[in-house]
mmCIF file with all atom_site columns, C-alpha atoms in Angstrom:
data_model
loop_
_atom_site.group_PDB
_atom_site.id
_atom_site.type_symbol
_atom_site.label_atom_id
_atom_site.label_alt_id
_atom_site.label_comp_id
_atom_site.label_asym_id
_atom_site.label_entity_id
_atom_site.label_seq_id
_atom_site.pdbx_PDB_ins_code
_atom_site.Cartn_x
_atom_site.Cartn_y
_atom_site.Cartn_z
_atom_site.occupancy
_atom_site.B_iso_or_equiv
_atom_site.pdbx_formal_charge
_atom_site.auth_seq_id
_atom_site.auth_comp_id
_atom_site.auth_asym_id
_atom_site.auth_atom_id
_atom_site.pdbx_PDB_model_num
ATOM 1   C CA . MET A 1 1   ? 177.094 292.280 264.999 1.00 71.00 ? 78  MET A CA 1
ATOM 2   C CA . ARG A 1 2   ? 176.244 290.142 261.976 1.00 72.00 ? 79  ARG A CA 1
ATOM 3   C CA . PHE A 1 3   ? 172.578 290.092 263.038 1.00 74.00 ? 80  PHE A CA 1
ATOM 4   C CA . ALA A 1 4   ? 172.444 293.913 263.136 1.00 79.00 ? 81  ALA A CA 1
ATOM 5   C CA . LEU A 1 5   ? 174.163 294.264 259.756 1.00 78.00 ? 82  LEU A CA 1
ATOM 6   C CA . VAL A 1 6   ? 171.942 291.670 258.098 1.00 76.00 ? 83  VAL A CA 1
ATOM 7   C CA . TRP A 1 7   ? 168.793 293.412 259.316 1.00 78.00 ? 84  TRP A CA 1
ATOM 8   C CA . THR A 1 8   ? 170.191 296.784 258.301 1.00 82.00 ? 85  THR A CA 1
ATOM 9   C CA . VAL A 1 9   ? 170.575 295.388 254.779 1.00 76.00 ? 86  VAL A CA 1
ATOM 10  C CA . ARG A 1 10  ? 167.050 293.985 254.799 1.00 75.00 ? 87  ARG A CA 1
ATOM 11  C CA . LEU A 1 11  ? 165.324 297.009 256.271 1.00 82.00 ? 88  LEU A CA 1
ATOM 12  C CA . GLY A 1 12  ? 167.377 299.419 254.169 1.00 78.00 ? 89  GLY A CA 1
ATOM 13  C CA . GLY A 1 13  ? 166.309 297.567 251.037 1.00 76.00 ? 90  GLY A CA 1
ATOM 14  C CA . LEU A 1 14  ? 162.653 297.462 252.083 1.00 80.00 ? 91  LEU A CA 1
ATOM 15  C CA . VAL A 1 15  ? 162.390 301.112 253.166 1.00 83.00 ? 92  VAL A CA 1
ATOM 16  C CA . GLY A 1 16  ? 164.419 302.255 250.148 1.00 79.00 ? 93  GLY A CA 1
ATOM 17  C CA . TRP A 1 17  ? 162.159 300.302 247.790 1.00 77.00 ? 94  TRP A CA 1
ATOM 18  C CA . VAL A 1 18  ? 159.017 301.786 249.348 1.00 82.00 ? 95  VAL A CA 1
ATOM 19  C CA . ALA A 1 19  ? 160.444 305.333 249.275 1.00 80.00 ? 96  ALA A CA 1
ATOM 20  C CA . ALA A 1 20  ? 161.500 304.985 245.639 1.00 78.00 ? 97  ALA A CA 1
ATOM 21  C CA . ALA A 1 21  ? 158.088 303.580 244.736 1.00 77.00 ? 98  ALA A CA 1
ATOM 22  C CA . VAL A 1 22  ? 156.328 306.500 246.431 1.00 78.00 ? 99  VAL A CA 1
ATOM 23  C CA . ALA A 1 23  ? 158.568 308.996 244.624 1.00 74.00 ? 100 ALA A CA 1
ATOM 24  C CA . CYS A 1 24  ? 157.846 307.327 241.287 1.00 73.00 ? 101 CYS A CA 1
ATOM 25  C CA . TRP A 1 25  ? 154.119 307.218 241.991 1.00 71.00 ? 102 TRP A CA 1
ATOM 26  C CA . TRP A 1 26  ? 154.190 310.922 242.838 1.00 70.00 ? 103 TRP A CA 1
ATOM 27  C CA . LEU A 1 27  ? 156.120 311.707 239.667 1.00 66.00 ? 104 LEU A CA 1
ATOM 28  C CA . LEU A 1 28  ? 153.537 309.915 237.550 1.00 63.00 ? 105 LEU A CA 1
ATOM 29  C CA . GLY A 1 29  ? 151.220 312.794 238.452 1.00 57.00 ? 106 GLY A CA 1
ATOM 30  C CA . VAL A 1 30  ? 153.858 315.468 238.033 1.00 51.00 ? 107 VAL A CA 1
ATOM 31  C CA . ALA A 1 31  ? 151.744 317.459 235.533 1.00 44.00 ? 108 ALA A CA 1
ATOM 32  C CA . SER A 1 32  ? 149.364 318.482 238.323 1.00 48.00 ? 109 SER A CA 1
ATOM 33  C CA . THR A 1 33  ? 151.953 318.730 241.110 1.00 52.00 ? 110 THR A CA 1
ATOM 34  C CA . PRO A 1 34  ? 152.889 322.301 242.046 1.00 52.00 ? 111 PRO A CA 1
ATOM 35  C CA . ARG A 1 35  ? 156.530 323.278 242.115 1.00 53.00 ? 112 ARG A CA 1
ATOM 36  C CA . PRO A 1 36  ? 158.845 322.935 243.852 1.00 54.00 ? 113 PRO A CA 1
ATOM 37  C CA . TRP A 1 37  ? 158.402 319.168 243.720 1.00 58.00 ? 114 TRP A CA 1
ATOM 38  C CA . THR A 1 38  ? 159.316 318.760 247.402 1.00 66.00 ? 115 THR A CA 1
ATOM 39  C CA . GLY A 1 39  ? 157.478 315.480 247.928 1.00 69.00 ? 116 GLY A CA 1
ATOM 40  C CA . PRO A 1 40  ? 159.272 313.427 245.257 1.00 70.00 ? 117 PRO A CA 1
ATOM 41  C CA . LEU A 1 41  ? 162.599 314.987 246.240 1.00 72.00 ? 118 LEU A CA 1
ATOM 42  C CA . VAL A 1 42  ? 162.151 314.043 249.905 1.00 79.00 ? 119 VAL A CA 1
ATOM 43  C CA . TRP A 1 43  ? 161.136 310.464 249.102 1.00 76.00 ? 120 TRP A CA 1
ATOM 44  C CA . GLY A 1 44  ? 163.976 310.204 246.604 1.00 74.00 ? 121 GLY A CA 1
ATOM 45  C CA . ALA A 1 45  ? 166.420 311.417 249.258 1.00 80.00 ? 122 ALA A CA 1
ATOM 46  C CA . VAL A 1 46  ? 165.090 308.778 251.685 1.00 82.00 ? 123 VAL A CA 1
ATOM 47  C CA . ALA A 1 47  ? 165.574 306.092 249.036 1.00 77.00 ? 124 ALA A CA 1
ATOM 48  C CA . ALA A 1 48  ? 169.111 307.302 248.313 1.00 80.00 ? 125 ALA A CA 1
ATOM 49  C CA . GLY A 1 49  ? 169.942 307.383 252.037 1.00 81.00 ? 126 GLY A CA 1
ATOM 50  C CA . CYS A 1 50  ? 168.675 303.832 252.471 1.00 80.00 ? 127 CYS A CA 1
ATOM 51  C CA . ALA A 1 51  ? 170.756 302.728 249.493 1.00 78.00 ? 128 ALA A CA 1
ATOM 52  C CA . VAL A 1 52  ? 173.895 304.253 251.051 1.00 81.00 ? 129 VAL A CA 1
ATOM 53  C CA . LEU A 1 53  ? 173.092 302.696 254.444 1.00 81.00 ? 130 LEU A CA 1
ATOM 54  C CA . ARG A 1 54  ? 172.495 299.312 252.814 1.00 77.00 ? 131 ARG A CA 1
ATOM 55  C CA . ALA A 1 55  ? 175.749 299.574 250.869 1.00 80.00 ? 132 ALA A CA 1
ATOM 56  C CA . GLY A 1 56  ? 177.607 300.345 254.092 1.00 80.00 ? 133 GLY A CA 1
ATOM 57  C CA . ALA A 1 57  ? 176.069 297.345 255.823 1.00 78.00 ? 134 ALA A CA 1
ATOM 58  C CA . LEU A 1 58  ? 176.973 295.100 252.890 1.00 75.00 ? 135 LEU A CA 1
ATOM 59  C CA . TRP A 1 59  ? 180.526 296.454 253.067 1.00 80.00 ? 136 TRP A CA 1
ATOM 60  C CA . GLY A 1 60  ? 180.584 295.426 256.722 1.00 77.00 ? 137 GLY A CA 1
ATOM 61  C CA . LEU A 1 61  ? 179.488 291.917 255.723 1.00 72.00 ? 138 LEU A CA 1
ATOM 62  C CA . ARG A 1 62  ? 182.252 291.542 253.133 1.00 71.00 ? 139 ARG A CA 1
ATOM 63  C CA . PRO A 1 63  ? 184.636 288.592 253.408 1.00 67.00 ? 140 PRO A CA 1
ATOM 64  C CA . GLY A 1 64  ? 187.618 289.406 255.611 1.00 59.00 ? 141 GLY A CA 1
ATOM 65  C CA . SER A 1 65  ? 185.712 291.972 257.672 1.00 56.00 ? 142 SER A CA 1
ATOM 66  C CA . GLY A 1 66  ? 185.607 289.716 260.693 1.00 54.00 ? 143 GLY A CA 1
ATOM 67  C CA . VAL A 1 67  ? 181.904 289.031 260.195 1.00 49.00 ? 144 VAL A CA 1
ATOM 68  C CA . VAL A 1 68  ? 180.943 285.518 259.181 1.00 48.00 ? 145 VAL A CA 1
ATOM 69  C CA . LEU A 1 69  ? 178.983 285.717 255.946 1.00 44.00 ? 146 LEU A CA 1
ATOM 70  C CA . GLU A 1 70  ? 178.005 282.070 255.563 1.00 48.00 ? 147 GLU A CA 1
ATOM 71  C CA . LYS A 1 71  ? 174.334 281.388 256.113 1.00 48.00 ? 148 LYS A CA 1
ATOM 72  C CA . SER A 1 72  ? 173.588 279.182 259.052 1.00 47.00 ? 149 SER A CA 1
ATOM 73  C CA . GLY A 1 73  ? 171.452 276.092 258.759 1.00 45.00 ? 150 GLY A CA 1
ATOM 74  C CA . SER A 1 74  ? 168.712 277.709 260.799 1.00 45.00 ? 151 SER A CA 1
ATOM 75  C CA . GLY A 1 75  ? 166.952 280.870 259.678 1.00 49.00 ? 152 GLY A CA 1
ATOM 76  C CA . GLY A 1 76  ? 166.684 282.162 263.217 1.00 54.00 ? 153 GLY A CA 1
ATOM 77  C CA . ALA A 1 77  ? 163.814 282.694 265.637 1.00 55.00 ? 154 ALA A CA 1
ATOM 78  C CA . LEU A 1 78  ? 162.066 285.267 263.436 1.00 51.00 ? 155 LEU A CA 1
ATOM 79  C CA . ASP A 1 79  ? 162.185 282.980 260.400 1.00 54.00 ? 156 ASP A CA 1
ATOM 80  C CA . GLU A 1 80  ? 160.713 280.170 262.488 1.00 56.00 ? 157 GLU A CA 1
ATOM 81  C CA . ALA A 1 81  ? 157.986 282.466 263.853 1.00 57.00 ? 158 ALA A CA 1
ATOM 82  C CA . LEU A 1 82  ? 157.026 283.689 260.364 1.00 54.00 ? 159 LEU A CA 1
ATOM 83  C CA . GLY A 1 83  ? 157.075 280.192 258.923 1.00 56.00 ? 160 GLY A CA 1
ATOM 84  C CA . PHE A 1 84  ? 159.513 280.925 256.065 1.00 55.00 ? 161 PHE A CA 1
ATOM 85  C CA . SER A 1 85  ? 163.149 281.779 255.538 1.00 59.00 ? 162 SER A CA 1
ATOM 86  C CA . PHE A 1 86  ? 164.432 285.111 254.242 1.00 55.00 ? 163 PHE A CA 1
ATOM 87  C CA . ASP A 1 87  ? 167.187 283.107 252.547 1.00 61.00 ? 164 ASP A CA 1
ATOM 88  C CA . SER A 1 88  ? 164.833 280.780 250.699 1.00 64.00 ? 165 SER A CA 1
ATOM 89  C CA . ALA A 1 89  ? 164.902 280.601 246.894 1.00 67.00 ? 166 ALA A CA 1
ATOM 90  C CA . GLY A 1 90  ? 161.309 281.841 246.658 1.00 68.00 ? 167 GLY A CA 1
ATOM 91  C CA . TRP A 1 91  ? 161.987 284.896 248.789 1.00 66.00 ? 168 TRP A CA 1
ATOM 92  C CA . ILE A 1 92  ? 165.118 285.732 246.770 1.00 65.00 ? 169 ILE A CA 1
ATOM 93  C CA . ARG A 1 93  ? 163.122 285.484 243.514 1.00 74.00 ? 170 ARG A CA 1
ATOM 94  C CA . ALA A 1 94  ? 160.394 287.702 244.984 1.00 74.00 ? 171 ALA A CA 1
ATOM 95  C CA . ARG A 1 95  ? 162.952 290.339 245.959 1.00 66.00 ? 172 ARG A CA 1
ATOM 96  C CA . SER A 1 96  ? 164.536 290.258 242.512 1.00 65.00 ? 173 SER A CA 1
ATOM 97  C CA . GLY A 1 97  ? 161.126 290.582 240.882 1.00 70.00 ? 174 GLY A CA 1
ATOM 98  C CA . ALA A 1 98  ? 160.271 293.537 243.127 1.00 70.00 ? 175 ALA A CA 1
ATOM 99  C CA . VAL A 1 99  ? 163.507 295.286 242.168 1.00 66.00 ? 176 VAL A CA 1
ATOM 100 C CA . TRP A 1 100 ? 162.835 294.855 238.444 1.00 67.00 ? 177 TRP A CA 1
ATOM 101 C CA . LEU A 1 101 ? 159.257 296.006 238.945 1.00 69.00 ? 178 LEU A CA 1
ATOM 102 C CA . LEU A 1 102 ? 160.521 299.165 240.616 1.00 66.00 ? 179 LEU A CA 1
ATOM 103 C CA . VAL A 1 103 ? 163.050 299.736 237.819 1.00 62.00 ? 180 VAL A CA 1
ATOM 104 C CA . THR A 1 104 ? 160.241 299.478 235.259 1.00 66.00 ? 181 THR A CA 1
ATOM 105 C CA . PHE A 1 105 ? 158.047 301.768 237.364 1.00 65.00 ? 182 PHE A CA 1
ATOM 106 C CA . ALA A 1 106 ? 160.847 304.314 237.717 1.00 63.00 ? 183 ALA A CA 1
ATOM 107 C CA . CYS A 1 107 ? 161.493 304.322 233.969 1.00 62.00 ? 184 CYS A CA 1
ATOM 108 C CA . GLY A 1 108 ? 157.794 304.925 233.350 1.00 60.00 ? 185 GLY A CA 1
ATOM 109 C CA . ALA A 1 109 ? 157.719 307.758 235.880 1.00 60.00 ? 186 ALA A CA 1
ATOM 110 C CA . LEU A 1 110 ? 160.793 309.355 234.322 1.00 59.00 ? 187 LEU A CA 1
ATOM 111 C CA . PHE A 1 111 ? 159.281 309.079 230.841 1.00 61.00 ? 188 PHE A CA 1
ATOM 112 C CA . VAL A 1 112 ? 156.010 310.672 231.990 1.00 58.00 ? 189 VAL A CA 1
ATOM 113 C CA . GLY A 1 113 ? 157.934 313.401 233.807 1.00 56.00 ? 190 GLY A CA 1
ATOM 114 C CA . LEU A 1 114 ? 159.930 314.208 230.680 1.00 55.00 ? 191 LEU A CA 1
ATOM 115 C CA . MET A 1 115 ? 156.864 314.137 228.444 1.00 56.00 ? 192 MET A CA 1
ATOM 116 C CA . THR A 1 116 ? 154.846 316.382 230.761 1.00 53.00 ? 193 THR A CA 1
ATOM 117 C CA . GLY A 1 117 ? 157.670 318.821 231.496 1.00 50.00 ? 194 GLY A CA 1
ATOM 118 C CA . THR A 1 118 ? 156.367 321.269 228.894 1.00 50.00 ? 195 THR A CA 1
ATOM 119 C CA . ALA A 1 119 ? 156.005 324.999 228.632 1.00 48.00 ? 196 ALA A CA 1
ATOM 120 C CA . GLY A 1 120 ? 152.493 324.556 230.019 1.00 54.00 ? 197 GLY A CA 1
ATOM 121 C CA . ASN A 1 121 ? 153.968 323.500 233.342 1.00 68.00 ? 198 ASN A CA 1
ATOM 122 C CA . GLU A 1 122 ? 156.243 326.548 233.302 1.00 74.00 ? 199 GLU A CA 1
ATOM 123 C CA . ARG A 1 123 ? 153.187 328.729 232.748 1.00 77.00 ? 200 ARG A CA 1
ATOM 124 C CA . VAL A 1 124 ? 151.371 327.076 235.653 1.00 81.00 ? 201 VAL A CA 1
ATOM 125 C CA . ALA A 1 125 ? 154.389 327.565 237.928 1.00 80.00 ? 202 ALA A CA 1
ATOM 126 C CA . GLU A 1 126 ? 154.599 331.263 237.034 1.00 85.00 ? 203 GLU A CA 1
ATOM 127 C CA . LEU A 1 127 ? 150.878 331.757 237.580 1.00 86.00 ? 204 LEU A CA 1
ATOM 128 C CA . ARG A 1 128 ? 150.930 330.007 240.955 1.00 86.00 ? 205 ARG A CA 1
ATOM 129 C CA . ASP A 1 129 ? 153.924 332.076 242.053 1.00 87.00 ? 206 ASP A CA 1
ATOM 130 C CA . ALA A 1 130 ? 151.899 335.181 241.199 1.00 89.00 ? 207 ALA A CA 1
ATOM 131 C CA . GLY A 1 131 ? 148.958 334.024 243.323 1.00 89.00 ? 208 GLY A CA 1
ATOM 132 C CA . ALA A 1 132 ? 146.816 332.324 240.693 1.00 88.00 ? 209 ALA A CA 1
ATOM 133 C CA . GLU A 1 133 ? 143.112 331.645 241.015 1.00 90.00 ? 210 GLU A CA 1
ATOM 134 C CA . VAL A 1 134 ? 140.606 329.665 238.975 1.00 92.00 ? 211 VAL A CA 1
ATOM 135 C CA . SER A 1 135 ? 137.699 331.567 237.434 1.00 92.00 ? 212 SER A CA 1
ATOM 136 C CA . ALA A 1 136 ? 134.931 330.909 234.961 1.00 93.00 ? 213 ALA A CA 1
ATOM 137 C CA . ALA A 1 137 ? 135.563 332.473 231.564 1.00 94.00 ? 214 ALA A CA 1
ATOM 138 C CA . ARG A 1 138 ? 134.087 332.624 228.068 1.00 94.00 ? 215 ARG A CA 1
ATOM 139 C CA . VAL A 1 139 ? 135.877 332.511 224.709 1.00 95.00 ? 216 VAL A CA 1
ATOM 140 C CA . VAL A 1 140 ? 135.440 335.903 223.019 1.00 95.00 ? 217 VAL A CA 1
ATOM 141 C CA . GLU A 1 141 ? 137.574 335.517 219.863 1.00 94.00 ? 218 GLU A CA 1
ATOM 142 C CA . PRO A 1 142 ? 137.895 332.762 217.252 1.00 94.00 ? 219 PRO A CA 1
ATOM 143 C CA . PRO A 1 143 ? 140.338 330.112 218.577 1.00 93.00 ? 220 PRO A CA 1
ATOM 144 C CA . ARG A 1 144 ? 143.788 329.959 217.000 1.00 93.00 ? 221 ARG A CA 1
ATOM 145 C CA . ALA A 1 145 ? 146.235 327.091 216.452 1.00 91.00 ? 222 ALA A CA 1
ATOM 146 C CA . VAL A 1 146 ? 143.545 324.480 217.110 1.00 92.00 ? 223 VAL A CA 1
ATOM 147 C CA . ARG A 1 147 ? 144.963 320.950 217.007 1.00 91.00 ? 224 ARG A CA 1
ATOM 148 C CA . ALA A 1 148 ? 143.228 317.661 217.751 1.00 90.00 ? 225 ALA A CA 1
ATOM 149 C CA . ASP A 1 149 ? 144.807 315.320 220.301 1.00 86.00 ? 226 ASP A CA 1
ATOM 150 C CA . LEU A 1 150 ? 144.528 311.891 218.662 1.00 84.00 ? 227 LEU A CA 1
ATOM 151 C CA . SER A 1 151 ? 145.011 308.484 220.267 1.00 79.00 ? 228 SER A CA 1
ATOM 152 C CA . GLU A 1 152 ? 144.569 305.533 217.897 1.00 77.00 ? 229 GLU A CA 1
ATOM 153 C CA . ASP A 1 153 ? 142.549 307.758 215.562 1.00 81.00 ? 230 ASP A CA 1
ATOM 154 C CA . VAL A 1 154 ? 140.247 308.755 218.427 1.00 86.00 ? 231 VAL A CA 1
ATOM 155 C CA . VAL A 1 155 ? 140.023 312.452 219.340 1.00 88.00 ? 232 VAL A CA 1
ATOM 156 C CA . ARG A 1 156 ? 140.765 312.849 223.055 1.00 87.00 ? 233 ARG A CA 1
ATOM 157 C CA . GLY A 1 157 ? 140.651 316.642 223.091 1.00 90.00 ? 234 GLY A CA 1
ATOM 158 C CA . TYR A 1 158 ? 141.903 319.844 221.491 1.00 92.00 ? 235 TYR A CA 1
ATOM 159 C CA . THR A 1 159 ? 144.845 322.136 222.154 1.00 91.00 ? 236 THR A CA 1
ATOM 160 C CA . SER A 1 160 ? 144.460 325.754 221.130 1.00 93.00 ? 237 SER A CA 1
ATOM 161 C CA . ARG A 1 161 ? 145.205 329.381 221.918 1.00 93.00 ? 238 ARG A CA 1
ATOM 162 C CA . LEU A 1 162 ? 142.204 331.313 223.149 1.00 94.00 ? 239 LEU A CA 1
ATOM 163 C CA . VAL A 1 163 ? 141.258 334.803 224.177 1.00 95.00 ? 240 VAL A CA 1
ATOM 164 C CA . VAL A 1 164 ? 138.772 334.668 227.023 1.00 95.00 ? 241 VAL A CA 1
ATOM 165 C CA . ALA A 1 165 ? 136.783 337.107 229.103 1.00 94.00 ? 242 ALA A CA 1
ATOM 166 C CA . VAL A 1 166 ? 137.134 336.281 232.788 1.00 93.00 ? 243 VAL A CA 1
ATOM 167 C CA . GLN A 1 167 ? 134.028 336.687 234.911 1.00 87.00 ? 244 GLN A CA 1
ATOM 168 C CA . ASP A 1 168 ? 133.947 338.288 238.376 1.00 79.00 ? 245 ASP A CA 1
ATOM 169 C CA . ASP A 1 169 ? 135.577 341.556 237.298 1.00 83.00 ? 246 ASP A CA 1
ATOM 170 C CA . GLY A 1 170 ? 138.405 339.832 235.440 1.00 86.00 ? 247 GLY A CA 1
ATOM 171 C CA . PRO A 1 171 ? 140.066 340.999 232.217 1.00 90.00 ? 248 PRO A CA 1
ATOM 172 C CA . ALA A 1 172 ? 137.945 341.006 229.080 1.00 90.00 ? 249 ALA A CA 1
ATOM 173 C CA . GLY A 1 173 ? 140.748 339.773 226.805 1.00 92.00 ? 250 GLY A CA 1
ATOM 174 C CA . LEU A 1 174 ? 143.041 337.260 228.505 1.00 93.00 ? 251 LEU A CA 1
ATOM 175 C CA . ALA A 1 175 ? 145.327 335.272 226.179 1.00 92.00 ? 252 ALA A CA 1
ATOM 176 C CA . THR A 1 176 ? 145.184 331.624 227.194 1.00 91.00 ? 253 THR A CA 1
ATOM 177 C CA . ARG A 1 177 ? 146.737 328.308 226.296 1.00 89.00 ? 254 ARG A CA 1
ATOM 178 C CA . ALA A 1 178 ? 144.027 325.696 226.397 1.00 92.00 ? 255 ALA A CA 1
ATOM 179 C CA . TYR A 1 179 ? 143.306 321.993 226.324 1.00 92.00 ? 256 TYR A CA 1
ATOM 180 C CA . THR A 1 180 ? 139.595 321.232 226.060 1.00 93.00 ? 257 THR A CA 1
ATOM 181 C CA . HIS A 1 181 ? 137.572 318.060 225.612 1.00 92.00 ? 258 HIS A CA 1
ATOM 182 C CA . ASP A 1 182 ? 135.440 319.649 222.874 1.00 92.00 ? 259 ASP A CA 1
ATOM 183 C CA . GLU A 1 183 ? 136.604 321.840 220.021 1.00 93.00 ? 260 GLU A CA 1
ATOM 184 C CA . PRO A 1 184 ? 136.474 325.431 221.336 1.00 93.00 ? 261 PRO A CA 1
ATOM 185 C CA . ARG A 1 185 ? 134.367 328.106 219.677 1.00 94.00 ? 262 ARG A CA 1
ATOM 186 C CA . VAL A 1 186 ? 133.376 331.683 220.430 1.00 95.00 ? 263 VAL A CA 1
ATOM 187 C CA . GLY A 1 187 ? 131.081 331.519 223.437 1.00 93.00 ? 264 GLY A CA 1
ATOM 188 C CA . THR A 1 188 ? 132.550 328.293 224.855 1.00 93.00 ? 265 THR A CA 1
ATOM 189 C CA . GLU A 1 189 ? 132.716 328.414 228.657 1.00 94.00 ? 266 GLU A CA 1
ATOM 190 C CA . VAL A 1 190 ? 135.905 327.238 230.358 1.00 94.00 ? 267 VAL A CA 1
ATOM 191 C CA . GLU A 1 191 ? 137.681 327.444 233.704 1.00 93.00 ? 268 GLU A CA 1
ATOM 192 C CA . VAL A 1 192 ? 140.926 329.383 233.489 1.00 94.00 ? 269 VAL A CA 1
ATOM 193 C CA . LEU A 1 193 ? 143.894 329.608 235.841 1.00 92.00 ? 270 LEU A CA 1
ATOM 194 C CA . TRP A 1 194 ? 145.130 333.200 235.951 1.00 93.00 ? 271 TRP A CA 1
ATOM 195 C CA . ALA A 1 195 ? 146.745 335.692 238.309 1.00 91.00 ? 272 ALA A CA 1
ATOM 196 C CA . ARG A 1 196 ? 144.829 338.840 239.174 1.00 90.00 ? 273 ARG A CA 1
ATOM 197 C CA . SER A 1 197 ? 148.101 340.558 240.108 1.00 90.00 ? 274 SER A CA 1
ATOM 198 C CA . ALA A 1 198 ? 149.764 339.665 236.793 1.00 89.00 ? 275 ALA A CA 1
ATOM 199 C CA . PRO A 1 199 ? 147.252 339.442 233.920 1.00 88.00 ? 276 PRO A CA 1
ATOM 200 C CA . GLU A 1 200 ? 150.137 339.937 231.482 1.00 90.00 ? 277 GLU A CA 1
ATOM 201 C CA . LEU A 1 201 ? 151.113 336.317 232.167 1.00 89.00 ? 278 LEU A CA 1
ATOM 202 C CA . GLY A 1 202 ? 147.928 335.219 230.437 1.00 89.00 ? 279 GLY A CA 1
ATOM 203 C CA . GLY A 1 203 ? 145.990 332.164 231.537 1.00 91.00 ? 280 GLY A CA 1
ATOM 204 C CA . TYR A 1 204 ? 145.964 328.389 231.410 1.00 92.00 ? 281 TYR A CA 1
ATOM 205 C CA . VAL A 1 205 ? 143.068 326.062 230.612 1.00 92.00 ? 282 VAL A CA 1
ATOM 206 C CA . HIS A 1 206 ? 143.358 322.282 230.893 1.00 91.00 ? 283 HIS A CA 1
ATOM 207 C CA . GLU A 1 207 ? 140.207 320.234 231.281 1.00 89.00 ? 284 GLU A CA 1
ATOM 208 C CA . ARG A 1 208 ? 142.143 317.057 232.057 1.00 84.00 ? 285 ARG A CA 1
ATOM 209 C CA . GLU A 1 209 ? 143.958 318.572 235.027 1.00 80.00 ? 286 GLU A CA 1
ATOM 210 C CA . ASP A 1 210 ? 142.865 319.774 238.446 1.00 80.00 ? 287 ASP A CA 1
ATOM 211 C CA . LEU A 1 211 ? 143.869 323.423 238.206 1.00 76.00 ? 288 LEU A CA 1
#
């Protein structure tokens, strides 16, 4: 019984850590992930389930439960086969370090998710729900609200509001939110995400994302 509970704790921790890491990794690219965010939610649910299972196994190993909690002198056949002990000081430090690494990773993923959860993402979600497509377009009016994106005094790109003419029988005056590498001007060619069935939603241009 103790053997099964101990390995439930170990495997629950390992699988939960991997699932949480995958969810965090997915969330780090949340700006280009279409909604609903099913992938991160599924992996997060797996991590939560493993945490509950691990907590239940630890509860079964509590003192007074009838299960002997003291570690035996021998690590068991698997420990001998692998050449190290799961109860060694080095392994315990490695597990603690992995947990703190995941906590740091999760905080970073949450921060990126909050920072990228902008109105632009809402626009993309609405366009995709309406059956969006990506088309070549050309700026036909002087850009408005142009703002440089600076990082350590280096211009990374420009945010602006554009009116573009979509090629391939698209609208000739589509209002668009845009992020471009170069400062936009009349005649600048861009790729725009827009919905043919709902041109009133406008468009979305972002040259740092895979539309």
